[in-house]
mmCIF file of C-alpha atoms in Angstrom:
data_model
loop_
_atom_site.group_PDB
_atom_site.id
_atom_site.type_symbol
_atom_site.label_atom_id
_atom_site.label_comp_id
_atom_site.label_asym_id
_atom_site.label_seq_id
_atom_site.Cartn_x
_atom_site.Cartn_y
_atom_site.Cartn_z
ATOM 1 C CA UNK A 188 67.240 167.251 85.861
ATOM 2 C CA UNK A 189 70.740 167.865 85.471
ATOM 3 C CA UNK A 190 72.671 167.975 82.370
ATOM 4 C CA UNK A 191 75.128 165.449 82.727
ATOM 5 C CA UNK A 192 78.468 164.983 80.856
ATOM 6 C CA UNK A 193 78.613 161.650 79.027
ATOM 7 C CA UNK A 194 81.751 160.084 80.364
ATOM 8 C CA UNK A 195 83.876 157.119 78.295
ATOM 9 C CA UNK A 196 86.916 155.544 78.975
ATOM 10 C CA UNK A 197 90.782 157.700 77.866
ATOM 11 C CA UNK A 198 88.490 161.156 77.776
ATOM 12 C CA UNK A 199 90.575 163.463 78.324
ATOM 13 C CA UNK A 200 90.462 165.330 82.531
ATOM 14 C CA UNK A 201 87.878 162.570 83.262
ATOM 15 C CA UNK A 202 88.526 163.015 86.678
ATOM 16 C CA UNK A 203 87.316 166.563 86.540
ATOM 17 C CA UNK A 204 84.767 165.876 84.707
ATOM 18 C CA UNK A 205 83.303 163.181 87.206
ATOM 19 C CA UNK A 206 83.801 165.602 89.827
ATOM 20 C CA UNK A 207 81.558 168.109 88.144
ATOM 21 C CA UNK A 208 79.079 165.888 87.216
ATOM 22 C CA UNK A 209 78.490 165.369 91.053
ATOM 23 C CA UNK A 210 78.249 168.883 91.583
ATOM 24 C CA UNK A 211 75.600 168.939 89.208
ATOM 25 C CA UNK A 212 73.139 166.286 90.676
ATOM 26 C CA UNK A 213 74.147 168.114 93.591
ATOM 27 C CA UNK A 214 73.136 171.256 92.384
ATOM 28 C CA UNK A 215 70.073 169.516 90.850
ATOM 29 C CA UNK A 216 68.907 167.436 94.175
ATOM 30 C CA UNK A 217 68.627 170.986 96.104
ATOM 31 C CA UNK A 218 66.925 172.556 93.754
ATOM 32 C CA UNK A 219 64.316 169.576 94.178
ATOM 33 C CA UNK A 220 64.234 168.880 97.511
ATOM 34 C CA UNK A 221 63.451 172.671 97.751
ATOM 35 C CA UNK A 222 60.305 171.993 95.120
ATOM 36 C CA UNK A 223 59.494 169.233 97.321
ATOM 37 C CA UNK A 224 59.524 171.185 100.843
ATOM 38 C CA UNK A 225 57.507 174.176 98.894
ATOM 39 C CA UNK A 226 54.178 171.670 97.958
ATOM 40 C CA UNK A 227 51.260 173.368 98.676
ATOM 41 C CA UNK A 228 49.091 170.394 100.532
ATOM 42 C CA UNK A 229 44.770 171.806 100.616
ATOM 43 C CA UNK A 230 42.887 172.191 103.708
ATOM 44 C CA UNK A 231 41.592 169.225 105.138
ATOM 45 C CA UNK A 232 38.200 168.601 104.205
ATOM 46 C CA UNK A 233 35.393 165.448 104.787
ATOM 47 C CA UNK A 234 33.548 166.931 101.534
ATOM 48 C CA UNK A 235 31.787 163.909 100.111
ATOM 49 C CA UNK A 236 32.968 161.118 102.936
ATOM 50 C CA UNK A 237 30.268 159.164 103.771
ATOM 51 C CA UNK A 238 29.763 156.978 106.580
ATOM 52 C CA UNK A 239 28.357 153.613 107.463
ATOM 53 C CA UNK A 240 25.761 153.459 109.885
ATOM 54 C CA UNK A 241 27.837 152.257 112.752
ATOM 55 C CA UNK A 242 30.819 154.550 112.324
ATOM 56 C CA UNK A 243 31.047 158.004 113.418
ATOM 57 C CA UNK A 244 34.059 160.851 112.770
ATOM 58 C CA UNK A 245 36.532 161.457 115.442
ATOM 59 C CA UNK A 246 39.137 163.632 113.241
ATOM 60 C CA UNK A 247 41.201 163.921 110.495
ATOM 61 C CA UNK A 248 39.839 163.947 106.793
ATOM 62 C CA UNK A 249 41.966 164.041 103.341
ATOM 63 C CA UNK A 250 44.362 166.606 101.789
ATOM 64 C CA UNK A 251 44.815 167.045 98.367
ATOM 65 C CA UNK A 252 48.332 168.306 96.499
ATOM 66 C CA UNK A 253 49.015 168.900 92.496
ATOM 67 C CA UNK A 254 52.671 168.434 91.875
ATOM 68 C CA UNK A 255 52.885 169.148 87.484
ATOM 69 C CA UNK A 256 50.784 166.645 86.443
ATOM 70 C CA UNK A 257 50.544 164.088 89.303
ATOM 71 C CA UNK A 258 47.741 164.615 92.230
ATOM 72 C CA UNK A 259 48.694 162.933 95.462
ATOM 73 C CA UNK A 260 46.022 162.559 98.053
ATOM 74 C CA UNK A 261 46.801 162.017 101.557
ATOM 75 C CA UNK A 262 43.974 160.544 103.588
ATOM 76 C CA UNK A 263 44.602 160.676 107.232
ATOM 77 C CA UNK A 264 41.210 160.031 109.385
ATOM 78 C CA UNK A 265 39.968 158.931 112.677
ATOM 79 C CA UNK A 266 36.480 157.166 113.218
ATOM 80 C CA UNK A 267 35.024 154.905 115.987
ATOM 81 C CA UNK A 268 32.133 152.749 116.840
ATOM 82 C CA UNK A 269 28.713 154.411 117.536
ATOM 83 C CA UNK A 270 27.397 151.173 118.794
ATOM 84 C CA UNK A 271 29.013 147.682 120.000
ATOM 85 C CA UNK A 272 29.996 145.635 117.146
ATOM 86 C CA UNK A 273 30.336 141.265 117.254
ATOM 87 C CA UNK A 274 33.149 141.501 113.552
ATOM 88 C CA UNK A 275 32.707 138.010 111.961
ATOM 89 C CA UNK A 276 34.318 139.647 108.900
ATOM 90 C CA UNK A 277 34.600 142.578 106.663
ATOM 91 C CA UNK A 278 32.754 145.103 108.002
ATOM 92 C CA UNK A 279 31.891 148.620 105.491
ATOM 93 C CA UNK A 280 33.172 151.454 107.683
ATOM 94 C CA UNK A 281 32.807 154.383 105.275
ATOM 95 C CA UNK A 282 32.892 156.062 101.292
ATOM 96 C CA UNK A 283 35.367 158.110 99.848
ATOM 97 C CA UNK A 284 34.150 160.642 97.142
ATOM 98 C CA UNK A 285 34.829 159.639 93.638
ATOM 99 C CA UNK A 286 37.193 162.690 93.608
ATOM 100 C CA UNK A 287 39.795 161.157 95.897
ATOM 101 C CA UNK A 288 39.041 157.293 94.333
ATOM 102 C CA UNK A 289 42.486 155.529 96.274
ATOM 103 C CA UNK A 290 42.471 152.294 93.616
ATOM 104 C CA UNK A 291 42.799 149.161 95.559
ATOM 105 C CA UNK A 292 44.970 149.779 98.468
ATOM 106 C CA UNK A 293 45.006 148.318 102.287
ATOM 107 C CA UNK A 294 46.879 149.076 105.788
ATOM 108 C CA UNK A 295 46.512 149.101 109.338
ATOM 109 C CA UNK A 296 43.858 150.929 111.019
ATOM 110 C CA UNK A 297 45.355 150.210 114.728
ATOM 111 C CA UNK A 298 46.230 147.477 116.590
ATOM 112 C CA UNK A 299 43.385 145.977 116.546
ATOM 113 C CA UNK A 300 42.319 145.793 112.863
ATOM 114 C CA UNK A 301 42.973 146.169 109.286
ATOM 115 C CA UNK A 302 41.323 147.958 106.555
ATOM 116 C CA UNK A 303 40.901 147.565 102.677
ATOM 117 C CA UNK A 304 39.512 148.935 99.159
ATOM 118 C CA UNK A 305 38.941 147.069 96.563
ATOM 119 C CA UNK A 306 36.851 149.649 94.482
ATOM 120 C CA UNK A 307 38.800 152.547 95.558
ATOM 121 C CA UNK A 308 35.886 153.794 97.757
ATOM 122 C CA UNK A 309 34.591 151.936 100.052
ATOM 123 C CA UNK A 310 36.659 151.151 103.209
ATOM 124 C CA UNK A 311 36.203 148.475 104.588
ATOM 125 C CA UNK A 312 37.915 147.116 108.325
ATOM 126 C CA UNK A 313 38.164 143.464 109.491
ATOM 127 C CA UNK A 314 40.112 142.311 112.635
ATOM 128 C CA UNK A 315 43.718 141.835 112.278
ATOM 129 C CA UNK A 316 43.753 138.674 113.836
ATOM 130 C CA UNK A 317 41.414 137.315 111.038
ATOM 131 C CA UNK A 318 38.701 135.716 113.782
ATOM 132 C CA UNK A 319 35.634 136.825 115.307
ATOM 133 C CA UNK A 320 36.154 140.148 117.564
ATOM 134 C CA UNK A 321 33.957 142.048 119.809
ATOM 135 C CA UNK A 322 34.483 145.686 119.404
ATOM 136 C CA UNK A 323 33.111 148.020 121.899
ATOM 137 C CA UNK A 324 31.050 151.477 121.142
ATOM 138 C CA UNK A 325 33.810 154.007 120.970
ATOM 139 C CA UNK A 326 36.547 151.968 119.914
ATOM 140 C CA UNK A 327 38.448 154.179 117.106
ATOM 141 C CA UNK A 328 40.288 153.099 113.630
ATOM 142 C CA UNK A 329 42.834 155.110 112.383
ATOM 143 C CA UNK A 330 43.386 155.830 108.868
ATOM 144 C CA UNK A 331 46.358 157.379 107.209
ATOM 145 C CA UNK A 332 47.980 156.759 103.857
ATOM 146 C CA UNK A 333 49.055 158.713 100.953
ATOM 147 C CA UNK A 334 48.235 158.242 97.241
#
């Protein structure tokens, strides 16, 4: 972070001083954004994704990134129906492994349906229109959200 100069009214070449406090977070944001451009995201993997019954891969799968002492996750996945499906609800779609545990987080999965996790783990997809769907064998959900 930059080392900023503390600046209080009558200091003597404020001005100046402003100005080069700019060029410092200046300074400062390229040096980050350049951290930023350099992260080093894993392979994508499927280790440990399990999936319901009904649901089959397509593509995709998560990516994993350490940045100090945070670990951000991106999960971006495709899967469809093996089998025709009458959704009168929430239906379990697949697992995550306890390694890449999201919290409880939700999003679009399409244009046809949503999907949720309430444990962190299990994803879950319901209609988006909230009300009793038919969805065909092959019809695909989309996945893709970063935590």
């Amino acid at each position: 972070m930059a080392n900023l100069t503390k600046i209080f009214t009558g200091m003597d070449k404020g001005p100046e001083t402003i100005n080069d406090n700019f060029n410092k977070i200046n300074d400062d944001n390229g040096t980050l954004n350049s951290k930023i451009d350099g992260i080093n995201w894993s392979g994508i993997s499927t280790e440990g994704i399990v999936y319901n019954g009904n649901f089959e891969y397509v593509a995709g799968g998560y990516s994993t990134a350490n940045i100090g002492g945070l670990r951000l996750v991106h999960l971006n996945i495709a899967i469809q129906l093996k089998n025709d499906f009458k959704n009168n609800g929430t239906g379990a779609a697949f697992a995550l492994p306890q390694s890449i545990n999201m919290g409880q987080k939700c999003g679009v999965a399409g244009e046809h349906a949503t999907w949720v996790s309430h444990d962190g783990l299990n994803i879950n997809l319901q209609p988006s229109s909230n009300q009793v769907e038919d969805w065909k064998q092959g019809t695909a959900f989309y996945i893709n959200v970063i935590y």
